[in-house]
């Protein structure tokens, strides 16, 4: 696995360009820094300074090469590369709380922003006025929208919220697209239509992801659960109570397999069994270092007893690659249908690239379906 | 004696099964808590681990909720035995089961 320590501070969010030679990330402040790969090293090539608050979301459109960023300053900017300079365009989101997440739609003609204003701003470019406008999806969201993901049809939008629910809305904008054809989530899709709403879990929904086909949506909540709704099974929801600390990020890597990571600092595999409608834990994806097993001296043993009331030899350092919570996962190669590489960033300021084939050969019991 | 062990295990499963889910009546909940605490404290230390292993995932989560409820309202010597139950339940349910005690909307 390739691990690079960018910062001593948390990486708030990140996004990759199309050919994966550049990564844009927020170094826990009001800026976005873009690094380019130079052989084995990373060099900082741009600093985007426009936000007046922490940048909470970044997305990089692969075809049009535009960046969109959003922040706690309640603003979003669309950035276009002119020569060697990134030029920002302000987008008025009409929100009165921090923006928390942003995603370009698959066709890159719209983007959606989730915020603490308990609504989603769906933004599109209005040609005649030469600026970005937005429409709001409000009902029935009751709290901050923490995560968003678009369906491949460019219309349906999944949203995870602090009101414990995962919802799928229509974000159909007649000004920029044709009427969408029916999907397993429904056929009538006027703007703002609620196509699916999960029953309450007991935790904020940190991350949400459509499968490559769009007929499945998975989400992770703060009550240490992973859930999946299958539109081909009448939107039946499978859920798994994990034995881990809450997960903060999830992505599909095949139509049946998911990778999620969070406060336990390592990514893990989950498998969806369609016939039984179940989710199962498939294993930890971090290959532990070969740590030397040295015995404890009598003094250390006594100190352990005194401090921790136990004399076991488990040390206090993490043997995972990331040394703090993982906040974001992105698919680098293969797409969500057949992911061969994914990337994690976290509170330890580090970025790690995980190779699926290497994981499969190193972890003998790993079964990716 | 084997008969006494069997009684405790049966009482344990009965208490888990008869947990009043979705109940808002405080008197009923208190009664269920009291019953469960009696059952948990009647166990011999060596019988705790097999009892925990006989539960499914939901059972372990439920047990963890009762353990923390028992910590909230300690009786003479209850905490010592509850700590043993906690150790065994944690081994099976992981930190996730404790997270779900903290996030649960419906308390036991």
Coordinates of C-alpha atoms in Angstrom, one line a residue:
Chain A
X1 CA 0.0 0.0 0.0
X2 CA 1.3 3.5 -0.8
X3 CA 0.9 5.8 2.2
X4 CA 1.9 9.5 2.0
X5 CA 1.8 11.8 4.9
X6 CA 0.8 15.2 3.5
X7 CA 0.2 17.1 6.7
X8 CA 0.4 17.0 10.4
X9 CA -3.2 18.2 10.5
X10 CA -6.3 16.4 9.3
X11 CA -7.2 16.3 5.6
X12 CA -10.7 17.7 5.6
X13 CA -11.6 16.4 2.2
X14 CA -10.0 15.4 -1.1
X15 CA -10.7 14.9 -4.8
X16 CA -8.7 13.5 -7.7
X17 CA -8.4 14.7 -11.3
X18 CA -9.3 12.4 -14.1
X19 CA -5.9 10.8 -14.7
X20 CA -5.1 10.6 -11.0
X21 CA -1.9 12.7 -11.4
X22 CA -3.2 15.4 -9.1
X23 CA -5.0 15.5 -5.8
X24 CA -6.9 18.5 -4.4
X25 CA -7.3 18.6 -0.6
X26 CA -8.2 20.9 2.2
X27 CA -5.4 21.0 4.9
X28 CA -7.9 21.8 7.7
X29 CA -8.1 25.5 6.9
X30 CA -9.8 27.8 4.4
X31 CA -7.7 26.8 1.4
X32 CA -7.5 24.0 -1.1
X33 CA -4.1 22.8 -2.1
X34 CA -3.4 20.8 -5.2
X35 CA -0.5 18.4 -5.3
X36 CA 0.9 16.8 -8.4
X37 CA 2.7 13.4 -8.5
X38 CA 6.3 13.8 -9.6
X39 CA 7.6 10.2 -9.7
X40 CA 7.6 9.0 -6.2
X41 CA 7.1 12.5 -4.7
X42 CA 4.2 14.9 -4.4
X43 CA 4.7 18.6 -5.1
X44 CA 2.3 21.3 -4.3
X45 CA 1.4 23.1 -7.5
X46 CA -1.6 25.3 -6.6
X47 CA -3.1 27.0 -3.6
X48 CA -6.7 28.0 -4.0
X49 CA -7.6 30.8 -1.6
X50 CA -11.1 32.2 -1.7
X51 CA -13.2 30.6 1.1
X52 CA -13.6 32.4 4.4
X53 CA -14.3 29.3 6.3
X54 CA -13.0 25.7 6.4
X55 CA -13.5 23.9 3.1
X56 CA -15.8 21.0 3.8
X57 CA -16.2 19.5 0.4
X58 CA -14.3 19.3 -2.9
X59 CA -15.2 17.5 -6.1
X60 CA -13.3 17.4 -9.4
X61 CA -15.2 16.9 -12.6
X62 CA -13.2 14.4 -14.7
X63 CA -14.4 15.5 -18.2
X64 CA -14.7 19.3 -17.8
X65 CA -11.8 19.4 -15.3
X66 CA -13.7 21.9 -13.2
X67 CA -13.4 21.9 -9.4
X68 CA -16.3 22.7 -7.1
X69 CA -15.6 23.5 -3.4
X70 CA -17.9 24.3 -0.5
X71 CA -17.2 25.6 3.0
X72 CA -18.4 26.7 6.4
X73 CA -18.6 30.2 5.0
X74 CA -21.9 29.1 3.4
X75 CA -20.5 29.5 -0.1
X76 CA -19.5 27.3 -3.0
X77 CA -17.1 28.1 -5.8
X78 CA -16.7 26.6 -9.2
X79 CA -13.0 26.7 -10.3
X80 CA -11.9 26.7 -13.9
X81 CA -8.3 26.3 -15.0
X82 CA -7.3 29.3 -17.2
X83 CA -3.7 28.7 -18.3
X84 CA -2.0 27.8 -15.1
X85 CA -4.3 29.6 -12.7
X86 CA -7.5 28.4 -11.1
X87 CA -10.2 31.0 -11.4
X88 CA -13.1 30.9 -8.9
X89 CA -16.8 31.7 -9.7
X90 CA -19.0 32.3 -6.6
X91 CA -22.2 30.3 -6.5
X92 CA -25.0 31.7 -4.3
X93 CA -26.3 28.8 -2.4
X94 CA -28.9 30.8 -0.4
X95 CA -28.2 28.9 2.8
X96 CA -27.7 30.4 6.3
X97 CA -25.6 27.6 7.7
X98 CA -22.3 25.9 6.8
X99 CA -22.1 23.8 3.6
X100 CA -21.0 20.3 4.4
X101 CA -20.6 18.3 1.2
X102 CA -20.6 18.8 -2.6
X103 CA -20.8 16.5 -5.6
X104 CA -20.8 17.0 -9.4
X105 CA -23.5 15.1 -11.2
X106 CA -22.3 12.4 -13.6
X107 CA -22.9 14.6 -16.6
X108 CA -21.2 17.5 -14.8
X109 CA -24.0 20.0 -15.7
X110 CA -25.2 20.2 -12.1
X111 CA -23.8 19.9 -8.6
X112 CA -25.5 19.4 -5.3
X113 CA -24.4 20.9 -1.9
X114 CA -25.6 19.5 1.5
X115 CA -25.6 22.0 4.4
X116 CA -26.5 22.7 8.0
X117 CA -29.5 24.6 6.7
X118 CA -31.2 21.2 6.5
X119 CA -31.6 21.3 2.7
X120 CA -29.8 20.4 -0.5
X121 CA -28.9 23.2 -3.0
X122 CA -28.9 21.8 -6.6
X123 CA -27.0 24.2 -8.8
X124 CA -26.9 24.5 -12.6
X125 CA -25.5 27.0 -15.0
X126 CA -28.0 29.5 -16.5
X127 CA -26.6 30.4 -20.0
X128 CA -28.5 33.6 -20.6
X129 CA -27.4 35.2 -17.3
X130 CA -24.0 33.6 -17.4
X131 CA -24.2 32.5 -13.7
X132 CA -24.9 29.5 -11.5
X133 CA -28.4 29.3 -10.0
X134 CA -29.7 26.9 -7.4
X135 CA -32.9 25.2 -6.5
X136 CA -33.6 23.9 -3.0
X137 CA -34.7 20.4 -1.8
X138 CA -36.1 20.9 1.7
X139 CA -38.9 18.6 2.6
X140 CA -38.7 16.4 4.6
X141 CA -35.1 16.9 5.7
X142 CA -34.9 17.7 9.4
X143 CA -31.2 18.2 10.1
X144 CA -27.8 18.7 8.5
X145 CA -27.1 16.9 5.2
X146 CA -23.7 15.3 5.7
X147 CA -23.3 13.3 2.5
X148 CA -24.5 13.1 -1.1
X149 CA -24.1 10.7 -4.0
X150 CA -25.6 10.9 -7.6
X151 CA -27.3 8.0 -9.4
X152 CA -25.8 7.3 -12.8
X153 CA -28.9 8.7 -14.5
X154 CA -27.8 12.2 -13.5
X155 CA -31.2 12.9 -11.8
X156 CA -31.6 10.9 -8.6
X157 CA -29.6 12.1 -5.6
X158 CA -29.0 10.2 -2.4
X159 CA -28.6 12.2 0.8
X160 CA -27.5 11.2 4.3
X161 CA -28.5 13.4 7.1
X162 CA -28.0 14.0 10.8
X163 CA -31.7 13.2 11.2
X164 CA -30.6 9.6 11.0
X165 CA -32.1 9.0 7.6
X166 CA -30.9 8.1 4.1
X167 CA -33.1 9.6 1.4
X168 CA -33.2 9.5 -2.4
X169 CA -34.6 12.6 -4.1
X170 CA -35.2 13.6 -7.7
X171 CA -32.9 16.5 -8.6
X172 CA -34.3 16.8 -12.1
X173 CA -33.7 20.2 -13.7
X174 CA -35.7 20.7 -16.8
X175 CA -33.5 23.6 -18.0
X176 CA -30.5 21.3 -18.5
X177 CA -31.8 17.9 -19.2
X178 CA -34.4 15.6 -20.8
X179 CA -37.1 13.8 -18.7
X180 CA -35.5 10.8 -17.2
X181 CA -36.7 7.3 -18.0
X182 CA -38.1 5.1 -15.2
X183 CA -35.7 3.4 -12.8
X184 CA -36.3 0.7 -10.1
X185 CA -36.6 3.6 -7.7
X186 CA -39.7 4.9 -9.4
X187 CA -40.9 6.5 -12.6
X188 CA -42.3 10.0 -11.6
X189 CA -39.3 12.2 -10.9
X190 CA -40.3 15.9 -10.6
X191 CA -37.8 18.0 -8.8
X192 CA -37.7 17.4 -5.1
X193 CA -39.7 14.2 -5.3
X194 CA -38.8 11.8 -2.4
X195 CA -38.2 8.4 -4.0
X196 CA -37.0 6.6 -0.9
X197 CA -36.6 7.2 2.8
X198 CA -35.0 4.8 5.3
X199 CA -36.6 4.1 8.6
X200 CA -34.7 5.6 11.4
X201 CA -31.4 4.1 12.4
X202 CA -30.0 5.6 15.5
X203 CA -27.1 7.6 14.2
X204 CA -26.1 10.5 11.9
X205 CA -25.6 9.2 8.4
X206 CA -22.0 10.0 7.6
X207 CA -21.6 8.7 4.1
X208 CA -23.8 7.3 1.4
X209 CA -23.1 5.6 -2.0
X210 CA -25.0 4.4 -5.0
X211 CA -23.8 1.2 -6.6
X212 CA -22.5 1.5 -10.2
X213 CA -25.8 0.4 -11.6
X214 CA -27.7 2.8 -9.3
X215 CA -30.1 0.1 -8.1
X216 CA -28.5 -0.2 -4.7
X217 CA -27.6 2.5 -2.2
X218 CA -25.5 1.9 1.0
X219 CA -24.9 4.2 4.0
X220 CA -23.0 4.1 7.3
X221 CA -24.3 5.7 10.5
X222 CA -22.9 6.8 13.8
X223 CA -24.6 3.9 15.6
X224 CA -21.9 1.6 14.1
X225 CA -24.2 0.2 11.4
X226 CA -24.0 -0.3 7.7
X227 CA -27.2 -0.5 5.7
X228 CA -28.1 -1.2 2.0
X229 CA -31.4 -0.6 0.2
X230 CA -32.0 -2.7 -2.9
X231 CA -34.4 -1.2 -5.4
X232 CA -34.7 -4.5 -7.2
X233 CA -36.1 -6.0 -4.0
X234 CA -38.8 -3.4 -3.5
X235 CA -36.3 -1.2 -1.7
X236 CA -35.8 -3.8 1.1
X237 CA -33.1 -2.6 3.5
X238 CA -30.4 -5.0 4.8
X239 CA -28.5 -3.8 7.8
X240 CA -25.5 -4.9 9.8
X241 CA -24.6 -3.9 13.3
X242 CA -20.8 -3.8 13.2
X243 CA -18.4 -4.6 16.1
X244 CA -16.4 -1.6 15.3
X245 CA -16.4 2.1 16.1
X246 CA -18.6 4.2 13.8
X247 CA -17.7 4.2 10.1
X248 CA -17.4 7.5 8.3
X249 CA -17.0 6.7 4.7
X250 CA -18.3 3.9 2.4
X251 CA -18.1 3.0 -1.3
X252 CA -19.1 0.2 -3.5
X253 CA -16.2 -1.6 -5.2
X254 CA -18.3 -4.1 -7.1
X255 CA -22.1 -4.4 -7.3
X256 CA -22.0 -6.7 -4.2
X257 CA -18.9 -5.6 -2.3
X258 CA -18.4 -2.5 -0.2
X259 CA -15.3 -0.9 1.5
X260 CA -15.9 1.3 4.5
X261 CA -13.6 3.0 7.0
X262 CA -13.9 5.3 10.0
X263 CA -12.9 5.8 13.6
X264 CA -11.0 2.4 13.7
X265 CA -8.5 3.8 11.2
X266 CA -8.6 0.9 8.8
X267 CA -10.7 0.1 5.7
X268 CA -12.9 -3.1 5.9
X269 CA -14.7 -5.2 3.4
X270 CA -18.5 -6.0 3.5
X271 CA -20.4 -8.3 1.2
X272 CA -24.1 -8.1 0.2
X273 CA -25.7 -11.4 -0.5
X274 CA -28.6 -10.6 -2.8
X275 CA -30.5 -13.9 -2.5
X276 CA -30.7 -13.7 1.3
X277 CA -30.8 -9.9 1.6
X278 CA -27.9 -9.9 4.1
X279 CA -24.8 -7.9 4.7
X280 CA -21.7 -9.6 6.2
X281 CA -18.4 -8.4 7.4
X282 CA -15.7 -9.6 5.0
X283 CA -12.5 -8.7 6.8
X284 CA -10.1 -6.0 7.8
X285 CA -8.1 -4.6 4.8
X286 CA -5.0 -3.4 6.6
X287 CA -2.0 -5.6 6.5
X288 CA -0.3 -5.3 9.9
X289 CA 3.3 -4.7 10.1
X290 CA 5.4 -7.6 11.5
X291 CA 6.0 -6.2 14.9
X292 CA 8.7 -7.8 17.0
X293 CA 7.2 -9.6 20.0
X294 CA 9.5 -8.7 22.8
X295 CA 8.8 -9.7 26.4
X296 CA 8.1 -7.3 29.1
X297 CA 10.6 -6.6 31.9
X298 CA 9.3 -7.1 35.4
X299 CA 9.3 -3.3 35.9
X300 CA 7.1 -2.8 32.8
X301 CA 4.8 -5.6 34.0
X302 CA 4.3 -3.8 37.3
X303 CA 3.8 -0.5 35.6
X304 CA 1.1 -2.0 33.4
X305 CA -0.6 -3.5 36.4
X306 CA -0.5 -0.1 38.2
X307 CA -1.7 1.9 35.2
X308 CA -4.1 -0.3 33.4
X309 CA -4.9 -3.1 36.0
X310 CA -3.8 -5.6 33.4
X311 CA -0.5 -7.1 32.5
X312 CA -1.1 -7.9 28.9
X313 CA 1.5 -7.0 26.3
X314 CA -0.7 -5.1 23.8
X315 CA 1.0 -1.8 23.1
X316 CA -0.7 1.6 23.0
X317 CA 0.3 2.4 19.4
X318 CA -1.9 1.6 16.4
X319 CA -0.6 -1.0 14.0
X320 CA -2.8 0.4 11.2
X321 CA -1.5 2.4 8.2
X322 CA -3.6 5.4 9.2
X323 CA -2.9 6.7 12.6
X324 CA -6.2 8.4 13.1
X325 CA -9.8 8.2 11.8
X326 CA -10.3 7.8 8.1
X327 CA -12.8 10.4 6.9
X328 CA -13.0 9.9 3.1
X329 CA -12.7 7.1 0.5
X330 CA -12.5 7.6 -3.2
X331 CA -12.4 5.1 -6.1
X332 CA -9.3 5.6 -8.2
X333 CA -9.5 2.9 -10.8
X334 CA -12.1 0.5 -12.1
X335 CA -15.1 2.5 -11.1
X336 CA -17.6 1.3 -8.5
X337 CA -18.4 -1.8 -10.6
X338 CA -14.9 -3.2 -10.6
X339 CA -12.7 -1.1 -8.4
X340 CA -9.0 -2.1 -8.6
X341 CA -7.7 0.8 -6.5
X342 CA -9.2 3.1 -3.9
X343 CA -7.8 6.0 -1.8
X344 CA -8.4 7.0 1.9
X345 CA -7.6 10.2 3.7
X346 CA -8.0 11.0 7.3
X347 CA -7.4 13.0 10.4
X348 CA -3.8 11.9 10.5
X349 CA -3.1 14.1 7.5
X350 CA -2.2 11.0 5.5
X351 CA -3.4 9.7 2.2
X352 CA -3.2 6.0 1.3
X353 CA -3.7 4.2 -2.0
X354 CA -5.0 0.6 -1.7
X355 CA -4.6 -2.0 -4.4
X356 CA -7.4 -4.5 -4.5
X357 CA -5.4 -7.3 -6.2
X358 CA -2.5 -6.9 -3.6
X359 CA -5.0 -7.1 -0.8
X360 CA -6.6 -10.2 -2.2
X361 CA -3.3 -12.0 -2.5
X362 CA -2.0 -10.8 0.9
X363 CA -5.2 -11.6 2.9
X364 CA -6.0 -15.2 2.1
X365 CA -9.6 -15.3 3.4
X366 CA -10.7 -12.2 1.5
X367 CA -13.5 -12.9 -0.9
X368 CA -14.6 -10.0 -3.1
X369 CA -17.8 -10.9 -5.0
Chain B
X1 CA -24.9 -28.2 40.7
X2 CA -25.8 -28.7 37.0
X3 CA -29.5 -28.2 37.7
X4 CA -28.9 -24.7 39.2
X5 CA -26.7 -23.7 36.2
X6 CA -29.5 -24.8 33.8
X7 CA -32.0 -22.7 35.7
X8 CA -29.9 -19.6 35.5
X9 CA -29.3 -20.0 31.8
X10 CA -33.0 -20.6 31.2
X11 CA -33.9 -17.6 33.2
X12 CA -31.4 -15.6 31.3
X13 CA -32.9 -16.5 27.9
X14 CA -36.4 -15.9 29.2
X15 CA -35.4 -12.5 30.4
X16 CA -33.8 -11.7 27.0
X17 CA -36.9 -13.0 25.1
X18 CA -39.4 -11.2 27.2
X19 CA -37.7 -7.8 26.9
X20 CA -40.5 -5.3 26.5
X21 CA -39.5 -3.7 23.2
X22 CA -41.0 -0.4 22.2
X23 CA -42.4 0.0 25.7
X24 CA -42.7 3.5 27.2
X25 CA -44.3 2.5 30.4
X26 CA -41.7 3.3 33.1
X27 CA -43.0 0.8 35.6
X28 CA -42.8 -2.1 33.1
X29 CA -39.3 -1.1 32.1
X30 CA -38.2 -1.0 35.8
X31 CA -39.6 -4.4 36.3
X32 CA -37.7 -5.8 33.3
X33 CA -34.5 -4.1 34.5
X34 CA -35.0 -5.6 38.0
X35 CA -35.6 -9.1 36.7
X36 CA -32.6 -8.9 34.4
X37 CA -30.3 -7.6 37.1
X38 CA -31.4 -10.5 39.4
X39 CA -30.7 -13.0 36.7
X40 CA -27.3 -11.5 35.8
X41 CA -26.1 -11.4 39.4
X42 CA -27.2 -14.9 40.1
X43 CA -24.7 -16.3 37.6
X44 CA -21.4 -18.1 38.5
X45 CA -18.4 -16.4 36.9
X46 CA -17.6 -19.5 34.9
X47 CA -21.1 -19.7 33.4
X48 CA -21.1 -16.1 32.0
X49 CA -19.1 -16.8 28.8
X50 CA -21.2 -19.7 27.5
X51 CA -24.3 -17.6 28.2
X52 CA -23.1 -14.7 26.2
X53 CA -22.0 -17.0 23.3
X54 CA -25.5 -18.5 23.2
X55 CA -26.9 -15.1 22.1
X56 CA -27.3 -13.7 18.5
X57 CA -26.1 -10.2 17.5
X58 CA -29.3 -8.5 18.7
X59 CA -29.2 -10.4 21.9
X60 CA -25.7 -9.2 22.6
X61 CA -26.7 -5.6 21.9
X62 CA -29.7 -6.0 24.2
X63 CA -27.5 -7.5 27.0
X64 CA -25.0 -4.7 26.7
X65 CA -27.9 -2.2 27.2
X66 CA -29.0 -4.0 30.3
X67 CA -25.4 -4.1 31.6
X68 CA -25.1 -0.4 31.4
X69 CA -28.5 0.1 32.9
X70 CA -27.3 -2.1 35.8
X71 CA -24.2 0.1 36.2
X72 CA -26.5 3.2 36.4
X73 CA -28.4 1.8 39.3
X74 CA -25.9 -0.3 41.3
X75 CA -26.9 -2.5 44.2
X76 CA -24.6 -4.1 46.7
X77 CA -22.0 -6.1 44.8
X78 CA -23.8 -5.8 41.4
X79 CA -21.1 -3.9 39.7
X80 CA -18.5 -6.6 40.2
X81 CA -20.5 -9.3 38.4
X82 CA -21.7 -6.8 35.8
X83 CA -18.1 -6.0 35.0
X84 CA -17.5 -9.7 34.3
X85 CA -20.6 -9.7 32.0
X86 CA -19.3 -6.6 30.3
X87 CA -15.9 -8.2 29.6
X88 CA -17.5 -11.2 27.9
X89 CA -20.2 -9.2 26.0
X90 CA -17.5 -6.8 24.7
X91 CA -15.5 -9.8 23.4
X92 CA -18.4 -10.8 21.3
X93 CA -20.1 -7.6 20.5
X94 CA -17.1 -5.4 20.1
X95 CA -17.0 -1.6 20.6
X96 CA -20.0 -1.4 18.2
X97 CA -22.3 -2.9 20.8
X98 CA -21.2 -0.2 23.3
X99 CA -21.7 2.6 20.6
X100 CA -25.2 1.3 20.1
X101 CA -25.9 1.6 23.9
X102 CA -24.9 5.3 23.6
X103 CA -26.9 6.0 20.4
X104 CA -30.0 4.0 21.2
X105 CA -33.3 6.0 21.2
X106 CA -35.2 3.3 22.8
X107 CA -33.6 2.5 26.2
X108 CA -34.1 -0.7 28.1

